[in-house]
Coordinates of C-alpha atoms and ligand atoms in Angstrom, one line a residue:
M1 CA 12.7 6.8 -5.6
K2 CA 14.5 3.4 -5.3
K3 CA 12.7 1.1 -2.9
L4 CA 10.2 3.7 -2.0
A5 CA 8.7 3.3 -5.4
A6 CA 5.7 5.5 -5.9
C7 CA 4.7 3.5 -8.9
L8 CA 5.2 -0.1 -7.9
T9 CA 4.0 -2.3 -10.7
L10 CA 1.7 -5.0 -9.7
S11 CA 2.5 -8.5 -10.9
L12 CA 0.1 -11.3 -10.2
A13 CA 2.0 -14.0 -8.3
A14 CA 3.1 -16.9 -10.4
L15 CA 3.1 -20.5 -9.1
V16 CA 6.3 -21.2 -7.3
P17 CA 8.4 -24.3 -7.7
F18 CA 8.8 -26.4 -4.5
G19 CA 12.4 -27.3 -4.4
Q20 CA 13.6 -30.0 -2.0
E21 CA 10.2 -31.0 -0.9
S22 CA 7.6 -33.2 -2.5
H23 CA 4.1 -31.9 -3.1
A24 CA 2.9 -34.9 -5.0
A25 CA 1.0 -36.7 -2.2
T26 CA -1.8 -35.1 -0.3
T27 CA -1.9 -38.0 2.2
F28 CA 1.1 -38.6 4.5
T29 CA 1.4 -41.8 6.4
D30 CA 2.7 -39.9 9.4
V31 CA -0.1 -37.3 9.4
G32 CA -3.2 -39.3 10.0
T33 CA -6.7 -38.0 10.8
T34 CA -6.0 -37.9 14.5
H35 CA -2.7 -36.0 14.2
R36 CA -2.9 -32.7 16.2
A37 CA -1.7 -30.6 13.2
Q38 CA -3.6 -32.6 10.5
A39 CA -5.9 -29.8 9.3
E40 CA -3.2 -27.1 9.3
I41 CA -0.6 -29.2 7.5
Y42 CA -3.0 -30.2 4.7
Y43 CA -4.2 -26.6 4.5
L44 CA -0.6 -25.5 3.8
V45 CA 0.0 -28.4 1.4
D46 CA -3.1 -27.4 -0.5
G47 CA -1.6 -24.0 -1.2
G48 CA 1.8 -25.3 -2.1
I49 CA 3.2 -23.6 1.0
V50 CA 4.8 -26.8 2.3
G51 CA 5.4 -30.3 1.1
G52 CA 6.4 -33.6 2.6
V53 CA 10.0 -34.7 2.8
S54 CA 9.0 -37.5 0.5
S55 CA 5.8 -38.3 -1.3
T56 CA 4.4 -40.3 1.7
R57 CA 6.0 -38.7 4.7
F58 CA 5.8 -35.2 6.2
V59 CA 7.8 -35.9 9.4
P60 CA 5.9 -33.5 11.6
E61 CA 8.2 -34.2 14.6
Q62 CA 11.3 -33.1 12.8
Q63 CA 12.8 -29.8 13.9
V64 CA 12.1 -27.0 11.3
T65 CA 15.2 -25.4 9.9
R66 CA 15.6 -21.7 9.2
D67 CA 15.7 -22.3 5.4
Q68 CA 12.5 -24.4 5.5
A69 CA 10.8 -21.7 7.5
A70 CA 11.9 -19.0 5.0
A71 CA 10.6 -21.1 2.1
M72 CA 7.2 -21.5 3.8
I73 CA 6.9 -17.8 4.6
G74 CA 8.0 -16.9 1.1
R75 CA 5.5 -19.1 -0.5
T76 CA 2.8 -17.8 1.8
L77 CA 3.5 -14.3 0.5
N78 CA 3.7 -15.5 -3.1
L79 CA 7.3 -14.3 -3.4
N80 CA 9.4 -15.4 -6.4
G81 CA 11.3 -18.4 -5.1
E82 CA 13.7 -18.7 -8.0
Q83 CA 17.0 -19.9 -6.6
R84 CA 19.7 -17.2 -6.6
A85 CA 22.9 -15.9 -5.0
T86 CA 22.3 -14.3 -1.6
K87 CA 24.2 -11.9 0.6
F88 CA 25.0 -14.7 3.0
K89 CA 28.3 -16.7 2.8
D90 CA 26.5 -19.9 3.8
V91 CA 23.5 -19.7 1.4
G92 CA 24.4 -20.3 -2.2
S93 CA 22.1 -20.4 -5.1
N94 CA 22.1 -24.2 -4.7
N95 CA 20.1 -23.9 -1.5
F96 CA 16.4 -24.6 -2.4
A97 CA 15.3 -21.6 -0.3
S98 CA 17.9 -19.1 -1.5
G99 CA 15.4 -17.0 -3.5
Y100 CA 13.0 -16.8 -0.6
I101 CA 15.8 -16.0 1.9
Q102 CA 17.1 -13.1 -0.1
Q103 CA 13.7 -11.7 -0.7
L104 CA 12.7 -11.9 2.9
V105 CA 15.9 -10.2 3.9
D106 CA 15.2 -7.4 1.3
K107 CA 11.8 -7.0 2.9
G108 CA 13.2 -6.9 6.4
I109 CA 11.2 -10.0 7.4
I110 CA 14.1 -12.2 8.2
S111 CA 17.8 -11.5 9.0
G112 CA 21.1 -13.3 9.3
Y113 CA 23.9 -13.1 11.9
L114 CA 26.5 -10.4 12.5
D115 CA 29.2 -12.6 11.1
G116 CA 27.5 -12.6 7.7
S117 CA 26.1 -16.0 7.9
F118 CA 22.4 -17.2 7.8
K119 CA 22.9 -20.7 9.3
P120 CA 20.2 -22.2 7.1
K121 CA 20.3 -25.6 8.7
N122 CA 20.0 -24.3 12.3
T123 CA 16.7 -25.0 13.9
L124 CA 14.2 -22.2 14.2
S125 CA 13.4 -21.0 17.8
R126 CA 9.9 -20.0 19.0
G127 CA 11.2 -16.5 19.4
E128 CA 12.5 -16.3 15.9
M129 CA 9.2 -17.7 14.6
A130 CA 7.2 -15.0 16.5
L131 CA 9.4 -12.2 15.0
I132 CA 9.3 -13.6 11.5
I133 CA 5.5 -14.1 11.5
S134 CA 4.9 -10.7 13.1
R135 CA 6.9 -9.0 10.3
A136 CA 5.5 -11.1 7.5
F137 CA 1.9 -10.4 8.6
E138 CA 2.6 -6.8 9.6
Y139 CA 1.8 -6.9 13.3
N140 CA 4.2 -4.1 13.9
S141 CA 6.2 -5.8 16.6
S142 CA 9.8 -4.6 17.1
S143 CA 10.9 -7.1 19.7
V144 CA 10.5 -10.8 20.4
S145 CA 8.4 -10.1 23.4
S146 CA 6.0 -7.8 21.6
A147 CA 5.8 -10.3 18.7
A148 CA 5.1 -13.1 21.1
S149 CA 2.4 -11.1 22.7
S150 CA 0.8 -10.3 19.3
L151 CA 0.7 -14.0 18.5
M152 CA -0.9 -14.9 21.8
K153 CA -3.5 -12.1 21.6
K154 CA -4.5 -13.2 18.1
G155 CA -4.9 -16.8 19.2
I156 CA -2.0 -17.9 16.9
A157 CA 0.4 -19.3 19.7
A158 CA 0.1 -19.8 23.4
G159 CA 2.8 -19.7 26.1
I160 CA 4.4 -22.9 27.4
A161 CA 3.9 -24.7 30.7
D162 CA 6.2 -22.5 32.7
G163 CA 4.1 -19.4 31.9
T164 CA 6.6 -17.9 29.4
F165 CA 6.6 -17.9 25.6
G166 CA 9.6 -20.3 25.6
E167 CA 11.4 -18.1 23.0
S168 CA 14.6 -20.2 23.0
Q169 CA 12.8 -23.5 22.5
T170 CA 13.0 -25.1 19.0
L171 CA 10.0 -25.8 16.9
K172 CA 8.9 -29.0 15.1
R173 CA 7.6 -28.9 11.5
G174 CA 4.1 -29.8 12.7
D175 CA 4.0 -26.9 15.2
F176 CA 5.4 -24.4 12.8
S177 CA 2.7 -25.5 10.3
V178 CA 0.0 -24.9 13.0
F179 CA 1.3 -21.3 13.7
L180 CA 1.7 -20.5 10.1
A181 CA -1.8 -21.8 9.1
R182 CA -3.4 -19.8 12.0
S183 CA -1.5 -16.6 10.9
I184 CA -2.8 -17.0 7.3
N185 CA -6.4 -18.1 8.1
A186 CA -8.0 -16.8 11.2
D187 CA -10.5 -19.7 11.2
F188 CA -7.7 -21.9 12.5
R189 CA -7.0 -19.7 15.5
T190 CA -8.0 -20.5 19.1
A191 CA -9.8 -17.1 19.0
N192 CA -10.8 -15.2 15.9
N193 CA -10.9 -11.6 16.9
E194 CA -10.4 -10.2 13.4
K195 CA -12.8 -7.4 12.4
F196 CA -14.0 -7.2 8.9
D197 CA -14.2 -3.5 9.1
R198 CA -13.1 -2.2 5.6
N199 CA -15.5 -2.2 2.7
Y200 CA -14.5 -2.5 -0.9
Y201 CA -16.1 -2.9 -4.3
V202 CA -15.1 -6.0 -6.3
N203 CA -14.0 -5.1 -9.8
T204 CA -12.6 -7.7 -12.2
N205 CA -12.5 -5.2 -15.0
D206 CA -14.1 -7.6 -17.5
G207 CA -17.4 -8.3 -15.9
T208 CA -16.6 -11.8 -14.8
A209 CA -17.1 -13.0 -11.2
L210 CA -14.2 -13.1 -8.8
N211 CA -13.0 -16.4 -7.3
M212 CA -12.8 -16.4 -3.5
R213 CA -10.2 -18.9 -2.4
K214 CA -9.5 -21.0 0.6
G215 CA -6.0 -19.4 1.0
P216 CA -3.9 -16.6 -0.3
G217 CA -2.8 -17.9 -3.7
T218 CA -4.1 -19.4 -7.0
S219 CA -3.1 -22.9 -5.8
Y220 CA -5.9 -22.8 -3.3
T221 CA -9.3 -24.1 -4.3
S222 CA -12.1 -21.7 -5.1
I223 CA -14.8 -21.7 -2.4
G224 CA -17.2 -19.3 -4.1
S225 CA -17.5 -16.5 -6.7
I226 CA -18.4 -12.9 -6.1
P227 CA -20.0 -10.8 -8.8
T228 CA -18.2 -7.7 -10.0
G229 CA -19.6 -4.6 -8.4
K230 CA -20.5 -6.3 -5.1
I231 CA -19.3 -4.8 -1.8
V232 CA -17.2 -7.1 0.4
S233 CA -15.6 -6.5 3.9
A234 CA -11.9 -7.1 4.5
A235 CA -10.0 -7.9 7.7
Y236 CA -6.3 -8.2 6.8
S237 CA -3.8 -8.8 4.0
V238 CA -1.4 -11.7 3.4
G239 CA 1.0 -10.3 0.9
D240 CA -1.1 -9.1 -2.0
W241 CA -4.1 -11.2 -1.0
V242 CA -6.9 -10.0 1.3
Y243 CA -8.9 -12.0 3.8
I244 CA -12.5 -11.0 3.2
S245 CA -16.1 -11.9 4.2
S246 CA -18.9 -11.9 1.7
D247 CA -22.4 -13.3 2.5
N248 CA -20.9 -14.8 5.6
V249 CA -18.3 -16.8 3.7
K250 CA -14.7 -16.0 4.6
G251 CA -11.8 -16.5 2.2
F252 CA -9.1 -14.8 0.1
V253 CA -9.2 -12.6 -3.0
H254 CA -6.4 -10.8 -4.8
S255 CA -6.2 -7.1 -3.8
A256 CA -6.0 -6.1 -7.5
Y257 CA -9.7 -6.8 -7.8
L258 CA -10.8 -4.7 -4.8
Q259 CA -11.3 -0.9 -5.0
L260 CA -12.7 2.0 -3.0
D261 CA -14.8 3.5 -5.7
K262 CA -17.8 2.0 -7.5
P263 CA -16.4 0.3 -10.6
S264 CA -18.6 2.4 -12.7
D265 CA -16.8 5.4 -11.2
D266 CA -20.0 7.5 -11.4
E267 CA -19.8 8.7 -7.8
V268 CA -20.9 12.3 -7.3
V269 CA -18.5 14.4 -5.3
T270 CA -20.5 17.3 -3.9
P271 CA -18.7 20.6 -3.5
P272 CA -18.7 22.2 0.0
A273 CA -21.6 24.5 0.7
K274 CA -21.0 27.9 -0.8
P275 CA -21.1 30.8 1.7
T276 CA -24.0 33.3 1.2
P277 CA -23.6 36.0 0.1
D278 CA -20.6 35.3 -2.1
P279 CA -17.3 36.7 -0.9
T280 CA -16.8 40.2 -2.2
P281 CA -14.3 40.1 -5.1
L282 CA -11.2 42.2 -4.8
P283 CA -9.6 43.9 -7.8
T284 CA -7.2 41.9 -10.0
P285 CA -3.6 43.0 -9.1
P286 CA -1.8 44.9 -11.9
G287 CA -0.2 42.7 -14.5
K288 CA -2.2 39.6 -13.5
K289 CA -4.8 37.6 -15.4
P290 CA -8.3 37.8 -13.9
L291 CA -8.8 34.8 -11.5
K292 CA -11.4 33.3 -13.9
D293 CA -8.6 32.7 -16.4
V294 CA -6.3 31.0 -13.8
V295 CA -6.3 27.2 -14.2
V296 CA -5.1 24.7 -11.6
V297 CA -4.3 21.4 -13.2
I298 CA -5.0 18.4 -11.0
D299 CA -3.3 15.1 -11.9
A300 CA -4.7 11.9 -10.3
G301 CA -1.7 9.5 -10.4
H302 CA -1.9 6.2 -12.4
G303 CA -5.2 4.8 -13.8
G304 CA -6.6 2.1 -16.1
K305 CA -4.1 -0.8 -16.6
D306 CA -1.6 1.0 -14.2
S307 CA -2.9 0.5 -10.7
G308 CA 0.0 2.2 -9.0
S309 CA 1.0 0.7 -5.7
V310 CA -1.2 -1.8 -3.9
G311 CA -1.6 -2.1 -0.2
N312 CA -4.0 -2.9 2.6
G313 CA -6.5 -3.9 0.0
F314 CA -6.4 -0.6 -1.8
L315 CA -5.2 0.5 -5.3
E316 CA -3.3 3.7 -5.6
K317 CA -5.1 4.7 -8.8
N318 CA -8.5 4.8 -7.0
I319 CA -7.3 6.7 -4.0
T320 CA -5.6 9.4 -6.1
L321 CA -8.7 9.8 -8.3
N322 CA -10.9 10.1 -5.3
I323 CA -8.7 12.8 -3.7
A324 CA -8.4 14.6 -7.1
K325 CA -12.2 14.8 -7.5
K326 CA -12.7 16.0 -4.0
M327 CA -10.0 18.7 -4.6
E328 CA -11.6 19.7 -7.9
A329 CA -15.0 20.3 -6.2
Y330 CA -13.6 23.1 -4.1
Y331 CA -12.9 25.2 -7.2
K332 CA -16.6 25.1 -8.1
N333 CA -17.1 27.8 -5.4
V334 CA -14.4 30.2 -6.6
P335 CA -13.5 31.9 -9.9
I336 CA -10.3 29.9 -10.3
Q337 CA -10.8 26.9 -12.7
A338 CA -9.6 23.4 -12.0
K339 CA -8.9 20.9 -14.9
M340 CA -8.2 17.2 -14.4
T341 CA -5.8 15.1 -16.4
R342 CA -8.3 12.2 -15.8
T343 CA -11.7 12.0 -14.3
T344 CA -12.2 8.3 -14.8
D345 CA -10.2 5.0 -14.4
T346 CA -8.2 5.5 -17.6
F347 CA -4.5 5.1 -18.5
I348 CA -2.7 8.3 -19.6
E349 CA 1.0 8.4 -20.4
L350 CA 3.2 10.6 -18.1
E351 CA 4.3 12.9 -20.9
D352 CA 0.7 13.5 -21.9
R353 CA -0.2 14.5 -18.4
A354 CA 2.6 17.1 -18.4
A355 CA 1.6 18.3 -21.9
Y356 CA -2.0 18.7 -20.7
A357 CA -1.0 21.6 -18.5
K358 CA 0.3 23.5 -21.5
K359 CA -2.7 22.5 -23.6
V360 CA -5.3 23.9 -21.2
N361 CA -3.3 27.0 -20.4
G362 CA -2.6 25.8 -16.9
S363 CA -1.1 28.1 -14.3
I364 CA 0.1 25.4 -11.8
F365 CA 0.2 21.5 -11.9
M366 CA -0.3 19.2 -8.9
S367 CA 0.1 15.4 -9.2
I368 CA -1.4 13.3 -6.5
H369 CA 0.3 9.9 -5.5
N370 CA 0.6 7.4 -2.7
N371 CA 3.9 6.0 -1.5
S372 CA 4.6 2.4 -0.8
F373 CA 7.2 0.3 0.9
S374 CA 7.7 -3.4 1.5
N375 CA 6.9 -3.2 5.2
E376 CA 5.2 -1.0 7.8
S377 CA 8.3 0.9 8.7
A378 CA 8.0 3.7 6.1
N379 CA 5.2 6.3 6.6
G380 CA 4.4 10.0 6.2
T381 CA 4.0 12.7 3.6
E382 CA 6.4 14.2 1.1
T383 CA 6.3 16.7 -1.8
Y384 CA 8.5 16.7 -4.8
Y385 CA 9.4 19.5 -7.3
Y386 CA 11.8 19.4 -10.3
T387 CA 14.9 21.5 -10.1
R388 CA 17.7 20.0 -12.2
S389 CA 17.8 21.8 -15.5
A390 CA 16.2 24.8 -17.0
A391 CA 16.1 22.9 -20.3
T392 CA 13.1 20.9 -19.1
N393 CA 10.8 22.5 -16.6
P394 CA 12.1 26.1 -16.1
N395 CA 10.0 26.8 -13.1
A396 CA 12.2 25.5 -10.3
A397 CA 11.8 28.3 -7.8
Q398 CA 8.0 28.5 -8.3
S399 CA 7.7 24.7 -8.1
K400 CA 9.7 24.6 -4.9
A401 CA 7.5 27.3 -3.3
L402 CA 4.4 25.5 -4.4
A403 CA 5.8 22.3 -2.9
R404 CA 6.4 24.1 0.4
Y405 CA 2.8 25.3 0.6
T406 CA 1.5 21.8 -0.5
Q407 CA 3.5 20.0 2.1
N408 CA 2.5 22.4 4.8
R409 CA -1.3 22.0 4.1
M410 CA -1.0 18.2 3.9
L411 CA 0.8 18.1 7.3
E412 CA -1.9 20.4 8.7
A413 CA -4.7 18.1 7.4
W414 CA -3.3 14.8 8.5
G415 CA -0.4 15.3 10.9
L416 CA 1.5 12.4 9.5
T417 CA 5.3 12.1 9.6
D418 CA 7.0 15.1 7.7
R419 CA 9.3 13.5 5.1
G420 CA 10.0 16.9 3.7
V421 CA 10.0 18.9 0.4
K422 CA 12.5 17.3 -2.0
P423 CA 13.8 17.6 -5.5
G424 CA 12.7 14.7 -7.6
P425 CA 13.0 13.5 -11.2
W426 CA 9.4 12.4 -11.9
L427 CA 8.4 12.9 -15.5
V428 CA 5.1 14.6 -14.9
I429 CA 7.0 17.5 -13.1
K430 CA 10.2 17.3 -15.1
Y431 CA 8.5 17.7 -18.5
N432 CA 6.0 20.2 -17.3
T433 CA 5.9 23.8 -18.6
V434 CA 4.3 25.3 -15.5
P435 CA 5.2 25.3 -11.7
A436 CA 4.6 21.6 -10.8
V437 CA 4.6 19.4 -7.8
L438 CA 4.1 15.7 -7.0
A439 CA 2.5 15.0 -3.7
E440 CA 3.1 11.6 -2.0
V441 CA 0.2 12.1 0.4
G442 CA 0.9 9.0 2.5
F443 CA 1.9 5.3 2.4
I444 CA -0.6 2.8 1.1
S445 CA 1.6 0.1 2.8
N446 CA 1.2 1.7 6.3
K447 CA -1.8 1.1 8.5
K448 CA -1.6 4.5 10.3
D449 CA -1.4 6.4 7.0
M450 CA -4.3 4.3 5.6
G451 CA -6.4 5.2 8.7
L452 CA -6.7 8.6 6.9
M453 CA -6.0 7.8 3.3
G454 CA -8.4 4.9 3.3
T455 CA -11.4 6.9 4.5
E456 CA -13.8 9.4 2.8
A457 CA -13.4 11.8 5.7
G458 CA -9.6 11.6 5.6
R459 CA -9.4 12.2 1.8
Q460 CA -11.9 15.1 2.1
K461 CA -9.7 16.8 4.6
L462 CA -6.6 16.4 2.5
A463 CA -8.3 17.6 -0.7
K464 CA -9.3 20.8 1.2
G465 CA -5.7 21.2 2.3
L466 CA -4.5 20.9 -1.3
F467 CA -7.0 23.5 -2.4
L468 CA -5.8 25.9 0.3
A469 CA -2.2 25.2 -0.7
T470 CA -2.9 26.6 -4.2
L471 CA -4.4 29.7 -2.7
D472 CA -1.4 30.1 -0.4
Y473 CA 0.9 29.9 -3.4
Y474 CA -1.0 32.5 -5.4
Y475 CA -1.3 34.8 -2.4
Y476 CA 2.3 34.6 -1.1
Y477 CA 4.4 33.7 -4.1
E478 CA 2.5 35.5 -6.9
G479 CA 1.3 38.3 -4.7
R480 CA -2.3 37.8 -5.8
T481 CA -4.2 39.7 -3.1
D482 CA -7.4 39.0 -4.9
V483 CA -7.4 35.3 -3.7
L484 CA -7.9 36.5 -0.1
P485 CA -11.8 36.4 -0.2
L486 CA -11.6 32.8 -1.5
Y487 CA -10.3 31.4 1.8
S488 CA -13.7 32.2 3.3
T489 CA -15.3 29.5 1.0
V490 CA -13.8 26.9 3.3
N491 CA -13.5 28.9 6.5
G492 CA -9.7 29.0 5.9
T493 CA -7.0 31.6 6.5
P494 CA -3.7 32.1 4.7
S495 CA -0.9 29.9 5.9
G496 CA 1.8 32.5 6.4
K497 CA 4.8 33.0 4.1
L498 CA 6.8 29.8 3.7
H499 CA 9.0 30.3 0.7
Ligands
ZN1 ZN1 2.3 6.7 -7.8

């Protein structure tokens, strides 16, 4: 899926080299205790985000250049700063910030000029600063004016004396440091309006406590430790790090150690109330197995050492398992069986997931995933089926039909952007022996999608939709009239013919 990788591998950020600037001194002769940006500059120096121009001087009054700004933003997001060739004719691999510039361009955070240049030594304007910060911190601003207004609302930057934002004015190193430090850590802001409104369990996987740090990176000092299993509240993310509050202490932890489910994974998912009396069974249509022998295979994507994609403080493997368990529960009220490729936080090879469907005599296979992208722009729901060659999964037509019914019920449940039903090469559907689909239910990297995917109520609604999609497939594609009474277990009705 190219950049829209469903299965983004998580790599814990390594320490980045500093290039051009010196990090050796933590006291600059030109940033004394009374300097207006003293706290913010030393905060960034602590995290290795900025250094002095020499071991003793920071030169806060010097204009910040575009390459310096890119390096600071790149280090803030823990990007790999290794110098490299870039797409710009005026940024060679000898530029200390070349690695950050190229990565920020790839992520849509920074851009060059129409003539193919980046102008690395040009000074950064306040307008450019607002846009870059709003993209790097995912404030969803598409114009300079909306970016400026986000920064003002959040207490990160104020307007200038003439009442405007002064978007064409240039910025000094000291001022840029203040804006960046405030963006990273809300404690520096003139107003801290951030809400710690999402709860997560801490899970370090090995029982040790989790370090909470002063900033988003392992260079920052630890300011406390949180026992595994504890619930913490999160406000926002900076790259893969999350700004959290625990026992009234605020700081940063890596998102890989936060999850939605209890680490023990012993949560009980209660099936929906069964209607009384039971729906009257209808006769099995000629030539079909009785419903009690029909097996839906549910595959919760990723698991164990494979977290899947990470975003907004969530791990894909936990979301997929949670949805899968909720879906499974709906089959407890009907004769059709559901079997899960995994019911706990365990790693299973993709080929083994596909083979499982055959092993348990499955009739259809549904794999549940979340999508991810490097910024907020991508969102929505899509469903994949495998179609390429009969030598692998021979059930192309059946899979496509199942994909249509799946996509339809997901859109009905969540109403997110319809990215469509598409052929895809994913191994779990390719090497399957039964009609198989892979549902990318939403984007873990998108705040709107996470408004549904990140909540129990949202996941419940989706799970019910996936259950209904399987009934729709049996009813319309396989002509199984005997599934009709099963809709009443969730007060549902058939979707209409879609294939
Ligand atoms: Zn995935």
